[in-house]
Amino acid sequence: MTEKGDVEAVLDQFMTAMESKNAEGAYSLFSSRAKRQMRLIEIESWLSGSDFVLFEGYESLNVVALNIGPVYSTDDDQPQGTVARVSGSVKYIGGYEGGFQATLEKEAGEWKLDHIRVNAPPNKSDTRSEDD
């Protein structure tokens, strides 16, 4: 399944960029449609404070459910064309496991993020140092 691997690679690139606090690299993975609705400063805000626990110590992710199909809408702010709705698990250093849900759309033949939501287990934040 090439599509699953391609989608998984984009998601891994996003998580890796966020874990290394590379907001510009993470932002570059979003579709032009998504970028019309979201600014780089929003990605940067995820890298500070309590939100960073979602990315800190990221090791890998696994796509568990993937639904790819055509989507068309009269709302230009919604993903269009070939769209992937995906969910799965996220593994962190220390044996912690969270989850994610994302929507991606094909843009110029490449998968690009429309949105992503990452969930870390509540006890993962207990391992953060007080300097963070």
PDB file of C-alpha atoms in Angstrom:
ATOM      1  CA  MET A   1       0.000   0.000   0.000  1.00  0.00           C
ATOM      2  CA  THR A   2       1.995   2.922  -1.299  1.00  0.00           C
ATOM      3  CA  GLU A   3      -0.589   5.529  -0.256  1.00  0.00           C
ATOM      4  CA  LYS A   4      -0.455   4.404   3.396  1.00  0.00           C
ATOM      5  CA  GLY A   5       3.330   4.683   3.382  1.00  0.00           C
ATOM      6  CA  ASP A   6       3.219   8.120   1.752  1.00  0.00           C
ATOM      7  CA  VAL A   7       0.628   9.409   4.242  1.00  0.00           C
ATOM      8  CA  GLU A   8       2.559   7.924   7.153  1.00  0.00           C
ATOM      9  CA  ALA A   9       5.772   9.583   5.917  1.00  0.00           C
ATOM     10  CA  VAL A  10       4.168  13.053   5.896  1.00  0.00           C
ATOM     11  CA  LEU A  11       2.793  12.535   9.394  1.00  0.00           C
ATOM     12  CA  ASP A  12       6.193  11.314  10.635  1.00  0.00           C
ATOM     13  CA  GLN A  13       7.898  14.339   9.045  1.00  0.00           C
ATOM     14  CA  PHE A  14       5.444  16.619  10.839  1.00  0.00           C
ATOM     15  CA  MET A  15       5.977  14.978  14.229  1.00  0.00           C
ATOM     16  CA  THR A  16       9.763  14.914  13.766  1.00  0.00           C
ATOM     17  CA  ALA A  17       9.800  18.615  12.828  1.00  0.00           C
ATOM     18  CA  MET A  18       7.663  19.481  15.834  1.00  0.00           C
ATOM     19  CA  GLU A  19       9.780  17.362  18.203  1.00  0.00           C
ATOM     20  CA  SER A  20      12.873  19.263  17.033  1.00  0.00           C
ATOM     21  CA  LYS A  21      10.982  22.592  17.314  1.00  0.00           C
ATOM     22  CA  ASN A  22      11.201  23.236  13.569  1.00  0.00           C
ATOM     23  CA  ALA A  23       7.943  25.164  13.117  1.00  0.00           C
ATOM     24  CA  GLU A  24       8.744  26.225   9.542  1.00  0.00           C
ATOM     25  CA  GLY A  25       9.462  22.648   8.520  1.00  0.00           C
ATOM     26  CA  ALA A  26       6.195  21.480  10.072  1.00  0.00           C
ATOM     27  CA  TYR A  27       4.238  24.331   8.483  1.00  0.00           C
ATOM     28  CA  SER A  28       5.631  23.481   5.041  1.00  0.00           C
ATOM     29  CA  LEU A  29       3.810  20.135   5.225  1.00  0.00           C
ATOM     30  CA  PHE A  30       0.368  21.780   5.213  1.00  0.00           C
ATOM     31  CA  SER A  31      -1.634  22.304   2.028  1.00  0.00           C
ATOM     32  CA  SER A  32      -2.005  25.770   0.541  1.00  0.00           C
ATOM     33  CA  ARG A  33      -5.720  25.561   1.458  1.00  0.00           C
ATOM     34  CA  ALA A  34      -4.836  24.890   5.108  1.00  0.00           C
ATOM     35  CA  LYS A  35      -2.273  27.704   5.120  1.00  0.00           C
ATOM     36  CA  ARG A  36      -4.982  30.172   4.080  1.00  0.00           C
ATOM     37  CA  GLN A  37      -6.698  29.405   7.394  1.00  0.00           C
ATOM     38  CA  MET A  38      -3.673  28.897   9.656  1.00  0.00           C
ATOM     39  CA  ARG A  39      -0.534  30.949  10.146  1.00  0.00           C
ATOM     40  CA  LEU A  40       2.981  29.880  11.098  1.00  0.00           C
ATOM     41  CA  ILE A  41       2.552  31.567  14.483  1.00  0.00           C
ATOM     42  CA  GLU A  42      -0.120  28.971  15.373  1.00  0.00           C
ATOM     43  CA  ILE A  43       2.371  26.144  14.761  1.00  0.00           C
ATOM     44  CA  GLU A  44       4.972  28.026  16.802  1.00  0.00           C
ATOM     45  CA  SER A  45       2.525  28.318  19.693  1.00  0.00           C
ATOM     46  CA  TRP A  46       2.251  24.504  19.830  1.00  0.00           C
ATOM     47  CA  LEU A  47       5.981  24.368  20.582  1.00  0.00           C
ATOM     48  CA  SER A  48       5.814  26.255  23.844  1.00  0.00           C
ATOM     49  CA  GLY A  49       4.140  25.712  27.163  1.00  0.00           C
ATOM     50  CA  SER A  50       2.073  22.649  27.911  1.00  0.00           C
ATOM     51  CA  ASP A  51       1.314  21.869  24.242  1.00  0.00           C
ATOM     52  CA  PHE A  52       4.900  20.746  23.571  1.00  0.00           C
ATOM     53  CA  VAL A  53       4.246  17.547  25.575  1.00  0.00           C
ATOM     54  CA  LEU A  54       2.385  16.337  22.448  1.00  0.00           C
ATOM     55  CA  PHE A  55       5.671  16.256  20.505  1.00  0.00           C
ATOM     56  CA  GLU A  56       8.415  15.955  23.124  1.00  0.00           C
ATOM     57  CA  GLY A  57      10.117  12.570  23.025  1.00  0.00           C
ATOM     58  CA  TYR A  58       8.398  11.520  19.777  1.00  0.00           C
ATOM     59  CA  GLU A  59       9.715   8.190  18.467  1.00  0.00           C
ATOM     60  CA  SER A  60       7.297   6.903  15.832  1.00  0.00           C
ATOM     61  CA  LEU A  61       3.714   6.668  14.700  1.00  0.00           C
ATOM     62  CA  ASN A  62       1.565   3.948  13.224  1.00  0.00           C
ATOM     63  CA  VAL A  63      -1.419   4.434  10.945  1.00  0.00           C
ATOM     64  CA  VAL A  64      -4.253   2.228  12.219  1.00  0.00           C
ATOM     65  CA  ALA A  65      -7.161   3.468  10.084  1.00  0.00           C
ATOM     66  CA  LEU A  66      -6.940   5.063   6.658  1.00  0.00           C
ATOM     67  CA  ASN A  67      -9.810   6.130   4.425  1.00  0.00           C
ATOM     68  CA  ILE A  68      -8.883   7.639   1.053  1.00  0.00           C
ATOM     69  CA  GLY A  69     -11.452   8.899  -1.389  1.00  0.00           C
ATOM     70  CA  PRO A  70     -12.717  11.784  -3.461  1.00  0.00           C
ATOM     71  CA  VAL A  71     -14.194  14.745  -1.601  1.00  0.00           C
ATOM     72  CA  TYR A  72     -15.844  17.742  -3.206  1.00  0.00           C
ATOM     73  CA  SER A  73     -17.440  20.664  -1.423  1.00  0.00           C
ATOM     74  CA  THR A  74     -18.799  24.083  -2.278  1.00  0.00           C
ATOM     75  CA  ASP A  75     -16.829  25.353   0.738  1.00  0.00           C
ATOM     76  CA  ASP A  76     -13.381  26.302  -0.601  1.00  0.00           C
ATOM     77  CA  ASP A  77     -11.957  26.066   2.931  1.00  0.00           C
ATOM     78  CA  GLN A  78     -12.593  22.303   3.081  1.00  0.00           C
ATOM     79  CA  PRO A  79     -10.159  19.696   1.700  1.00  0.00           C
ATOM     80  CA  GLN A  80     -10.945  18.872  -1.923  1.00  0.00           C
ATOM     81  CA  GLY A  81     -10.104  16.157  -4.408  1.00  0.00           C
ATOM     82  CA  THR A  82      -8.317  13.082  -3.095  1.00  0.00           C
ATOM     83  CA  VAL A  83      -8.536  13.222   0.685  1.00  0.00           C
ATOM     84  CA  ALA A  84      -7.158  10.891   3.367  1.00  0.00           C
ATOM     85  CA  ARG A  85      -8.743  10.653   6.795  1.00  0.00           C
ATOM     86  CA  VAL A  86      -6.350   8.842   9.067  1.00  0.00           C
ATOM     87  CA  SER A  87      -5.903   7.887  12.708  1.00  0.00           C
ATOM     88  CA  GLY A  88      -3.384   5.900  14.643  1.00  0.00           C
ATOM     89  CA  SER A  89      -0.982   5.671  17.536  1.00  0.00           C
ATOM     90  CA  VAL A  90       2.048   7.724  18.543  1.00  0.00           C
ATOM     91  CA  LYS A  91       4.969   6.240  20.488  1.00  0.00           C
ATOM     92  CA  TYR A  92       7.140   8.338  22.770  1.00  0.00           C
ATOM     93  CA  ILE A  93      10.406   7.762  24.617  1.00  0.00           C
ATOM     94  CA  GLY A  94       9.700   6.101  27.943  1.00  0.00           C
ATOM     95  CA  GLY A  95       7.081   3.715  26.593  1.00  0.00           C
ATOM     96  CA  TYR A  96       4.286   6.271  26.457  1.00  0.00           C
ATOM     97  CA  GLU A  97       1.666   5.913  23.748  1.00  0.00           C
ATOM     98  CA  GLY A  98      -0.757   8.510  22.451  1.00  0.00           C
ATOM     99  CA  GLY A  99      -2.869   8.878  19.373  1.00  0.00           C
ATOM    100  CA  PHE A 100      -3.561  11.131  16.426  1.00  0.00           C
ATOM    101  CA  GLN A 101      -6.231  11.981  13.898  1.00  0.00           C
ATOM    102  CA  ALA A 102      -5.465  13.825  10.690  1.00  0.00           C
ATOM    103  CA  THR A 103      -6.848  14.839   7.337  1.00  0.00           C
ATOM    104  CA  LEU A 104      -4.580  15.181   4.343  1.00  0.00           C
ATOM    105  CA  GLU A 105      -5.257  16.161   0.748  1.00  0.00           C
ATOM    106  CA  LYS A 106      -3.355  15.553  -2.449  1.00  0.00           C
ATOM    107  CA  GLU A 107      -1.842  18.732  -3.821  1.00  0.00           C
ATOM    108  CA  ALA A 108       0.199  18.604  -7.025  1.00  0.00           C
ATOM    109  CA  GLY A 109       0.469  14.829  -6.543  1.00  0.00           C
ATOM    110  CA  GLU A 110       1.799  15.016  -2.965  1.00  0.00           C
ATOM    111  CA  TRP A 111       0.033  14.453   0.335  1.00  0.00           C
ATOM    112  CA  LYS A 112      -0.265  17.638   2.392  1.00  0.00           C
ATOM    113  CA  LEU A 113      -1.788  18.115   5.839  1.00  0.00           C
ATOM    114  CA  ASP A 114      -5.122  19.825   6.224  1.00  0.00           C
ATOM    115  CA  HIS A 115      -5.263  19.350   9.982  1.00  0.00           C
ATOM    116  CA  ILE A 116      -3.858  17.117  12.685  1.00  0.00           C
ATOM    117  CA  ARG A 117      -4.785  16.496  16.308  1.00  0.00           C
ATOM    118  CA  VAL A 118      -2.326  14.692  18.578  1.00  0.00           C
ATOM    119  CA  ASN A 119      -3.208  13.283  21.988  1.00  0.00           C
ATOM    120  CA  ALA A 120      -0.600  12.304  24.559  1.00  0.00           C
ATOM    121  CA  PRO A 121      -1.474  10.223  27.617  1.00  0.00           C
ATOM    122  CA  PRO A 122      -2.133  12.397  30.702  1.00  0.00           C
ATOM    123  CA  ASN A 123       0.703  10.812  32.694  1.00  0.00           C
ATOM    124  CA  LYS A 124       3.271  11.697  29.989  1.00  0.00           C
ATOM    125  CA  SER A 125       3.338  15.320  31.176  1.00  0.00           C
ATOM    126  CA  ASP A 126       4.523  14.079  34.582  1.00  0.00           C
ATOM    127  CA  THR A 127       7.930  13.261  33.030  1.00  0.00           C
ATOM    128  CA  ARG A 128       8.699  16.781  31.810  1.00  0.00           C
ATOM    129  CA  SER A 129      11.480  18.605  33.539  1.00  0.00           C
ATOM    130  CA  GLU A 130      10.688  21.789  35.449  1.00  0.00           C
ATOM    131  CA  ASP A 131      12.812  23.756  32.955  1.00  0.00           C
ATOM    132  CA  ASP A 132      10.331  23.094  30.141  1.00  0.00           C
TER     133      ASP A 132
END
